[in-house]
mmCIF file of C-alpha atoms in Angstrom:
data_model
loop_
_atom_site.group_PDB
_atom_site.id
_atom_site.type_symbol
_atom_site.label_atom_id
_atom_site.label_comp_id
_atom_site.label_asym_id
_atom_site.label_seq_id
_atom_site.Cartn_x
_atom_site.Cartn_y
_atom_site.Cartn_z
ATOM 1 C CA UNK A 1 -2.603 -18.047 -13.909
ATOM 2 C CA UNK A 2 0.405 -18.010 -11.866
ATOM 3 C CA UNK A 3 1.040 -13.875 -11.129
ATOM 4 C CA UNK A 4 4.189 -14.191 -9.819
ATOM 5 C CA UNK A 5 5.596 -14.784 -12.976
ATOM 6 C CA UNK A 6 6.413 -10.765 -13.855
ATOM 7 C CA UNK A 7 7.010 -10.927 -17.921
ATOM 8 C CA UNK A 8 3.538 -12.158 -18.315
ATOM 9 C CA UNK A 9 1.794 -10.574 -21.255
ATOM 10 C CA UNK A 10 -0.374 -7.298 -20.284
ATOM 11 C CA UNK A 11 0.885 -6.648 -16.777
ATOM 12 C CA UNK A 12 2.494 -3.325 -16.246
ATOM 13 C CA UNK A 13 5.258 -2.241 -15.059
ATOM 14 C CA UNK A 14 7.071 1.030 -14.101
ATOM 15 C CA UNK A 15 11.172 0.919 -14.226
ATOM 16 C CA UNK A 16 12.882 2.803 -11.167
ATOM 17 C CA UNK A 17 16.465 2.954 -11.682
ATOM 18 C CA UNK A 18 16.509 -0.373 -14.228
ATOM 19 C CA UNK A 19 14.116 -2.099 -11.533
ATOM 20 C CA UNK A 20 10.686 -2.572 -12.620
ATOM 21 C CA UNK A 21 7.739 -2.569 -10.618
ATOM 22 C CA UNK A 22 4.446 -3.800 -10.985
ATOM 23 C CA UNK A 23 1.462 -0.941 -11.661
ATOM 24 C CA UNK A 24 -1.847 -0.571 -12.626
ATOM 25 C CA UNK A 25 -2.427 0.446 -16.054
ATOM 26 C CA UNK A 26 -3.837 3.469 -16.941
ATOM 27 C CA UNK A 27 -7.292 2.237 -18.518
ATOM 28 C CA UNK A 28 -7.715 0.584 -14.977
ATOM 29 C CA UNK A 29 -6.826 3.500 -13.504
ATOM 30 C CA UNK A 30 -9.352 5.494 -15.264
ATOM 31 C CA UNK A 31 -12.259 3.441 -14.500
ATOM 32 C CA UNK A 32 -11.339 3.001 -10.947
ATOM 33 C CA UNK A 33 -11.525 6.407 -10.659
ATOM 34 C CA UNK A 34 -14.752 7.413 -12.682
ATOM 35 C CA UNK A 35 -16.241 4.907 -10.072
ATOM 36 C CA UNK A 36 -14.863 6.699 -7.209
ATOM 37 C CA UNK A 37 -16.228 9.934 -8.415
ATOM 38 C CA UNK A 38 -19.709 8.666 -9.225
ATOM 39 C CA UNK A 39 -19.478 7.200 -4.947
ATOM 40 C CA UNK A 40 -18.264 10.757 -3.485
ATOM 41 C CA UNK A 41 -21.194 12.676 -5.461
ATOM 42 C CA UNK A 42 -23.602 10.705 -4.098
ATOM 43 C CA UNK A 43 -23.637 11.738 -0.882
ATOM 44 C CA UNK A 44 -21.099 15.250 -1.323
ATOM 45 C CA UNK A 45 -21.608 17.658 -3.253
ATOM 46 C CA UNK A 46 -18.793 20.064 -5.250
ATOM 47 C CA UNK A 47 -17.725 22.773 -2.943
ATOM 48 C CA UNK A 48 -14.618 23.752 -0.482
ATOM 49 C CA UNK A 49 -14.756 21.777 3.263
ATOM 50 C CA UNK A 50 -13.186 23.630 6.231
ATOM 51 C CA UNK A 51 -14.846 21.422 9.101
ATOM 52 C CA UNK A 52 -12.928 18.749 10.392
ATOM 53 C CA UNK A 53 -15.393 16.065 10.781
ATOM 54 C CA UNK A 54 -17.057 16.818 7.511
ATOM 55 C CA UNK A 55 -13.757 16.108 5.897
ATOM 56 C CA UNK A 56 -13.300 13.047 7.508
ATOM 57 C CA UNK A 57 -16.435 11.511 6.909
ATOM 58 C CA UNK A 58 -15.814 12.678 3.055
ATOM 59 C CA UNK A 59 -12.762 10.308 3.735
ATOM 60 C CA UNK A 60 -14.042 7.683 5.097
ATOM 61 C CA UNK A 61 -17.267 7.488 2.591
ATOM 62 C CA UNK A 62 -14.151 7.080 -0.342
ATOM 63 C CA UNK A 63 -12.717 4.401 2.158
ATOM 64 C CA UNK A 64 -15.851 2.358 2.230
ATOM 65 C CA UNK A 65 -15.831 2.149 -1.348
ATOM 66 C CA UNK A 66 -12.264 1.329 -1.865
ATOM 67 C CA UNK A 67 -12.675 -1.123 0.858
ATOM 68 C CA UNK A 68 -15.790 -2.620 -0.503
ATOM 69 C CA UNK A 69 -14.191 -3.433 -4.225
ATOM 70 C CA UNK A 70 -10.474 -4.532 -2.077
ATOM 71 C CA UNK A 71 -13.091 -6.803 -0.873
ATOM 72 C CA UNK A 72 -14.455 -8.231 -3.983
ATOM 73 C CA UNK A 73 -11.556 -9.051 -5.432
ATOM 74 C CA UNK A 74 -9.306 -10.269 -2.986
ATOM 75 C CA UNK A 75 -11.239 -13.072 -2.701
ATOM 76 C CA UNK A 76 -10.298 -14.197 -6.561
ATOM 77 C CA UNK A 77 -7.063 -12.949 -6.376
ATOM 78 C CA UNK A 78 -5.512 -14.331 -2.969
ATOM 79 C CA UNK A 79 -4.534 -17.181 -4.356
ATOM 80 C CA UNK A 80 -0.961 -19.275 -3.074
ATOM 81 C CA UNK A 81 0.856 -17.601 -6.403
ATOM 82 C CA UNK A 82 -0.165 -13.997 -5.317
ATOM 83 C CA UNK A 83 1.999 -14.219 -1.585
ATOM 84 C CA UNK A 84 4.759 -15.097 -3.520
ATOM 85 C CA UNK A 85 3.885 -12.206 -6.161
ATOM 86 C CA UNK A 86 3.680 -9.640 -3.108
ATOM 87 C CA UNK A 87 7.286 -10.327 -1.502
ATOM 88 C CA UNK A 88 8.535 -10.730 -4.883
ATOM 89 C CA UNK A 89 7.475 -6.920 -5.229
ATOM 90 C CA UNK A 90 8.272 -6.110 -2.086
ATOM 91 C CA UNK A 91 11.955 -6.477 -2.276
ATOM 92 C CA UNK A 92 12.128 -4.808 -5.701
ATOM 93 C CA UNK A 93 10.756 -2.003 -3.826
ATOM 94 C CA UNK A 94 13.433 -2.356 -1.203
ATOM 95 C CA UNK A 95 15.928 -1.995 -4.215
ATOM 96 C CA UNK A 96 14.385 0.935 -5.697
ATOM 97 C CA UNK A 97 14.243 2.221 -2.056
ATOM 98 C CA UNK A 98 17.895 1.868 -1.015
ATOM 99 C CA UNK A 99 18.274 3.556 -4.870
ATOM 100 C CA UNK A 100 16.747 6.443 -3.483
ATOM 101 C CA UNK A 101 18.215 6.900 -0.241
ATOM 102 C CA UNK A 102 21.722 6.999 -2.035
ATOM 103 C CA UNK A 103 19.976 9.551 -4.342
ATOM 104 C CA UNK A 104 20.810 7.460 -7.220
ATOM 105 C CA UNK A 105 17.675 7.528 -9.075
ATOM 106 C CA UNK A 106 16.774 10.058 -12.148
ATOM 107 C CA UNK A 107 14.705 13.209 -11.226
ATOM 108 C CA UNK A 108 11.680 12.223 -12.419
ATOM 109 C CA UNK A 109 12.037 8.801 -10.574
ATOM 110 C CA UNK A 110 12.784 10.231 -7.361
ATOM 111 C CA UNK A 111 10.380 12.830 -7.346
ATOM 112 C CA UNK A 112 7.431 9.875 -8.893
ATOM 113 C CA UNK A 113 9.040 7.493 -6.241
ATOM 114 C CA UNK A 114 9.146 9.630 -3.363
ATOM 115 C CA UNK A 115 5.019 9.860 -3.714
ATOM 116 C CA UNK A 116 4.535 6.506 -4.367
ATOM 117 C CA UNK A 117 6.823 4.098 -2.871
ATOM 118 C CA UNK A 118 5.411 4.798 0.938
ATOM 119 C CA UNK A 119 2.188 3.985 -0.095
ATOM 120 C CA UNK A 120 3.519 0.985 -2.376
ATOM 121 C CA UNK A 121 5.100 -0.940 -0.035
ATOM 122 C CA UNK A 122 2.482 -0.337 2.741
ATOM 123 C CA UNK A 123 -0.019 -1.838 0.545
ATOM 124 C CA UNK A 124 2.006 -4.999 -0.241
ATOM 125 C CA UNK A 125 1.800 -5.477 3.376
ATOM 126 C CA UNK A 126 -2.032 -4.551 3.769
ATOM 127 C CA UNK A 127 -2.811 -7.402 1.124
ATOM 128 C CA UNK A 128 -0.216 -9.687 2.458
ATOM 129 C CA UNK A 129 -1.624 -9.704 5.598
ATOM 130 C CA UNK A 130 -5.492 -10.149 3.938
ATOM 131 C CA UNK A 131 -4.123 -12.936 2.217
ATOM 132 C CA UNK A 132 -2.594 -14.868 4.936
ATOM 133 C CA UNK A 133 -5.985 -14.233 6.647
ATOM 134 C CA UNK A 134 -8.088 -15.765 3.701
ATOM 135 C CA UNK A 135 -5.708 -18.515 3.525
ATOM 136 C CA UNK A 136 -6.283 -19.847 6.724
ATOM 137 C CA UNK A 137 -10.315 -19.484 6.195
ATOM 138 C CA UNK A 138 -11.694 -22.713 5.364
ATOM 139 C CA UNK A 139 -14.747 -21.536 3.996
ATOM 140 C CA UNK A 140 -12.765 -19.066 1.912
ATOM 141 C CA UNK A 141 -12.997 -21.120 -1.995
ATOM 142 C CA UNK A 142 -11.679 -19.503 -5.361
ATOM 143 C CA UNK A 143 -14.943 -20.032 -7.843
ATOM 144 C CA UNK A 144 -13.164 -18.024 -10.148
ATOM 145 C CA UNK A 145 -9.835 -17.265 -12.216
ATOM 146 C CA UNK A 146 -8.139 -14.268 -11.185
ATOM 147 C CA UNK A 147 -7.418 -12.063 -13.930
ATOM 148 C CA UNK A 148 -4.486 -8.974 -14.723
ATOM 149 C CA UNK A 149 -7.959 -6.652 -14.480
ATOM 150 C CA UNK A 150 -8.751 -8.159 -11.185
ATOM 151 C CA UNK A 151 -5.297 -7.128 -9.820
ATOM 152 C CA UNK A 152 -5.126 -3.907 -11.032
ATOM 153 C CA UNK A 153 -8.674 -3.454 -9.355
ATOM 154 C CA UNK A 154 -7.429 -4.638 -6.353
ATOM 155 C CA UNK A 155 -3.854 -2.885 -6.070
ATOM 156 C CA UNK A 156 -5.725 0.299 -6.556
ATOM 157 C CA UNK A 157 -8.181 0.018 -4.064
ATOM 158 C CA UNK A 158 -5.608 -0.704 -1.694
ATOM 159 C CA UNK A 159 -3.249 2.118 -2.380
ATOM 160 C CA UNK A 160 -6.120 4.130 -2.272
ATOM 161 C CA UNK A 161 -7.243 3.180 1.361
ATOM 162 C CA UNK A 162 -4.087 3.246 2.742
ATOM 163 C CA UNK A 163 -3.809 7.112 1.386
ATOM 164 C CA UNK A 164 -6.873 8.002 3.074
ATOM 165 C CA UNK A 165 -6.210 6.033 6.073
ATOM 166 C CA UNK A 166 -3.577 8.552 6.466
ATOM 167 C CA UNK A 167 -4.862 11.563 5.154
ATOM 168 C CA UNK A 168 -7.932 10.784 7.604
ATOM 169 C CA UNK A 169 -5.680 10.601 10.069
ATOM 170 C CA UNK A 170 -3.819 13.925 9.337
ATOM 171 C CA UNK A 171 -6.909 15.759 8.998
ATOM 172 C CA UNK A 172 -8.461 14.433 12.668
ATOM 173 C CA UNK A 173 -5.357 14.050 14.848
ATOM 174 C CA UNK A 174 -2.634 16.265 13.551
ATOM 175 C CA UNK A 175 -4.283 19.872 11.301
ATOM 176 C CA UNK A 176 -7.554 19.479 12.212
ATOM 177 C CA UNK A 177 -8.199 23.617 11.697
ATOM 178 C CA UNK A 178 -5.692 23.468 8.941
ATOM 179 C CA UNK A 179 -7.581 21.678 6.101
ATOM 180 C CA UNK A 180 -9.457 22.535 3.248
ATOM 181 C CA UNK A 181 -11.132 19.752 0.952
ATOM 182 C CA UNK A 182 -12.581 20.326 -2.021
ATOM 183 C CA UNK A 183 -14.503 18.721 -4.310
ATOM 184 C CA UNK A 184 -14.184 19.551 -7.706
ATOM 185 C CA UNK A 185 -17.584 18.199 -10.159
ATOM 186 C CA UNK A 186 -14.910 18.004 -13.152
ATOM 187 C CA UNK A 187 -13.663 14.601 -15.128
ATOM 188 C CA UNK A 188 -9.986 15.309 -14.010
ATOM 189 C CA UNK A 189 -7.616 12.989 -12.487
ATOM 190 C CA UNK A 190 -7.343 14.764 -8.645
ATOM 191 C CA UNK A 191 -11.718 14.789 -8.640
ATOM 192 C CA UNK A 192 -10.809 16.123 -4.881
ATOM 193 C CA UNK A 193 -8.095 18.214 -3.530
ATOM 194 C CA UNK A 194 -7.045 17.910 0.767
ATOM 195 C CA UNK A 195 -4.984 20.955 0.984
ATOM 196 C CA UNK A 196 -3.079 22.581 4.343
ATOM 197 C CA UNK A 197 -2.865 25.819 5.190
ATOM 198 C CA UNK A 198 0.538 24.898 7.757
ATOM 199 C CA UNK A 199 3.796 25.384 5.927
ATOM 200 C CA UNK A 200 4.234 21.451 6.065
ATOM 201 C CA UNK A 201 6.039 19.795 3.308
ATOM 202 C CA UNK A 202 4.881 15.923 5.298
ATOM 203 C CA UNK A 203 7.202 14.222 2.022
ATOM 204 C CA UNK A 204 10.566 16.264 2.958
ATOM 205 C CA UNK A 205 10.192 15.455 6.239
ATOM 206 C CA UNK A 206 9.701 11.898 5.527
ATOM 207 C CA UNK A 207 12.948 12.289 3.145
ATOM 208 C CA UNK A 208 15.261 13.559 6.322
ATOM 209 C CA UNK A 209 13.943 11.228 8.319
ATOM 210 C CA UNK A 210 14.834 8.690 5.890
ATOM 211 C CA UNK A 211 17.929 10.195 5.659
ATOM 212 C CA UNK A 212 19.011 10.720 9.145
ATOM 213 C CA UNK A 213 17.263 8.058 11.243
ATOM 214 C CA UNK A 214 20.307 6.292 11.644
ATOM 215 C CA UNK A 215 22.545 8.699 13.183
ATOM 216 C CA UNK A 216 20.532 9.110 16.256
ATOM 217 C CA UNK A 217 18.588 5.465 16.592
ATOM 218 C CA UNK A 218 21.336 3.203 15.320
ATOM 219 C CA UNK A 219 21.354 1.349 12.012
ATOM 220 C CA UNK A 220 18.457 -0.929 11.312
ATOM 221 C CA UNK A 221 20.288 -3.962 12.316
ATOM 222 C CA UNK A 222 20.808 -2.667 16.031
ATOM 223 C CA UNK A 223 17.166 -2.454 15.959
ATOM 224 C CA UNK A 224 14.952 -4.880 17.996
ATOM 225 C CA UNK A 225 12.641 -4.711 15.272
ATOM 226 C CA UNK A 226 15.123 -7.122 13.288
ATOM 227 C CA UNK A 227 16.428 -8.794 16.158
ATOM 228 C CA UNK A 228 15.515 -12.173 15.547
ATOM 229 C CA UNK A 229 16.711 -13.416 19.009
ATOM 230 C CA UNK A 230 15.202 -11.113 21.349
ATOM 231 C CA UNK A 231 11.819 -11.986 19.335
ATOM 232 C CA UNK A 232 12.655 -15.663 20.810
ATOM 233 C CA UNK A 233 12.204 -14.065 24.369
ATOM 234 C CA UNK A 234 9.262 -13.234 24.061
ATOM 235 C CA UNK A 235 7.773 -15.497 21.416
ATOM 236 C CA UNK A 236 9.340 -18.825 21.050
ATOM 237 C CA UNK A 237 6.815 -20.879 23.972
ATOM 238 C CA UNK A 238 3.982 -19.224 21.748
ATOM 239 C CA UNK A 239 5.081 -20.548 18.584
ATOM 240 C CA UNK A 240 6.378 -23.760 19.841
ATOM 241 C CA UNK A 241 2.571 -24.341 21.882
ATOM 242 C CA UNK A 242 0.709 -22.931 18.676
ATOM 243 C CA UNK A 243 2.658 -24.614 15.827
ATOM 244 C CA UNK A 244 5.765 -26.583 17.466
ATOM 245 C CA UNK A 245 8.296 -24.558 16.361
ATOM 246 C CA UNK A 246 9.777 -22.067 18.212
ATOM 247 C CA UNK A 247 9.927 -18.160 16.558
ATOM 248 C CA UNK A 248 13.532 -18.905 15.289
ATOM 249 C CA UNK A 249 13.133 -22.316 14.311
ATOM 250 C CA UNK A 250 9.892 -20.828 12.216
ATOM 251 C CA UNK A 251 12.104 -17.959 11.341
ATOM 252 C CA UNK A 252 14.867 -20.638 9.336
ATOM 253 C CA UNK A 253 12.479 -23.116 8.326
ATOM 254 C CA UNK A 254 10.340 -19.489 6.134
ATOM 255 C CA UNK A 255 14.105 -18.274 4.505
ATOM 256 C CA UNK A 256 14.667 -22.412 3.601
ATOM 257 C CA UNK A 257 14.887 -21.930 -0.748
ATOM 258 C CA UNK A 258 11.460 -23.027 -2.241
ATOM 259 C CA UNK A 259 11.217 -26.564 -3.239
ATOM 260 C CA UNK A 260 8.906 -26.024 -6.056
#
């Protein structure tokens, strides 16, 4: 099954100002998260968490399970079609992005993709980079056929670490007495609810960074971050001793058009 392919029947999609989007459906969604609650209350029990490190190993119990299934299924699904699948998504996101800066989305859109597209496109580069990794495991075989169920397995256990890798990390190093968890022993779709008591609105002040980040850093091109030739400095001899090319020469040769 080649996933990069995006009209291919029973994968979903969300549309973001006429750019669509790959997401889980909802079925897969619901399961996912019937699991997850099942994992949390069988170590935690329903109840309100003020303590710091209690919270954070509630966290990280969710992240071990997310992790654990991310791990089952990458295997199947990490296949040479699904790299191509990722950066495919990855610069629709970019589009949808750049749509929002401009504040050219609908309401609804901006508002749905102001919660999800942080977390989107950090995951796209989560299981781009534990792809690569697989790829270049020799043991690492596909016994199996990777399956629409499969990836919507997979893509929500790894937007689900990556939101509480952060939210682990807001709770221990930035409002550690500010917190309040709590779990809730009802079948509804937030089964636990990480609250502040700051007057911190961390989304609006991701928006104005967005916004203004610019003005006082320069544009995104001035940055060295995207400055392909002062990457050469400092990593052409490795790439030319580990795979005898030199950073810029690998850096043409990856933007050459596919010959398949």
């Amino acid at each position: 099954m080649k996933i990069v392919i995006e009209e291919k029947a029973g994968m979903n999609h969300e549309t973001f100002g006429g750019i669509k989007i790959y997401r889980p459906k909802l079925s897969s969604e619901i399961l996912m998260r019937h699991e997850a609650q099942k994992h949390l209350f069988s170590k935690f029990q329903p109840g309100k968490y003020t303590a710091a490190k209690t919270i954070n190993e509630i966290l990280q119990h969710q992240f071990s399970f997310y992790l654990e299934t991310l791990n089952k299924y990458i295997d199947v699904i990490a296949q040479e079609d699904f790299l191509h699948f990722l950066l495919f998504q990855y610069d629709q996101a970019a589009k949808v992005e750049n749509l929002f800066k401009e504040r050219a989305l609908k309401e609804d859109e901006e508002s749905k993709w102001s919660a999800i597209g942080p977390v989107f496109r950090r995951t796209i580069k989560y299981l781009a980079e534990r792809s690569t990794l697989l790829s270049g495991d020799k043991r690492h075989t596909h016994s199996n056929k990777p399956s629409l169920e499969g990836l919507d397995y997979l893509w929500i256990s790894a937007e689900e670490s990556v939101g509480l890798y952060v939210l682990s990390d807001q709770t221990y190093a930035i409002f550690p007495d500010s917190t309040t968890l709590e779990i809730i022993d009802r079948e509804i779709h937030d089964y636990f609810i990480l609250s502040l008591s700051e007057s911190c609105d961390l989304n609006d002040a991701v928006r104005v960074d967005t916004e203004f980040r610019d003005h006082f850093v320069g544009k995104p091109s001035d940055s060295i971050l995207l400055n392909a030739t002062e990457h050469e400095v400092w990593l052409g001899d490795a790439f030319r001793s580990t795979v005898g090319l030199t950073y810029l020469e690998t850096v043409r040769t990856s933007r050459l058009p596919s010959s398949q």
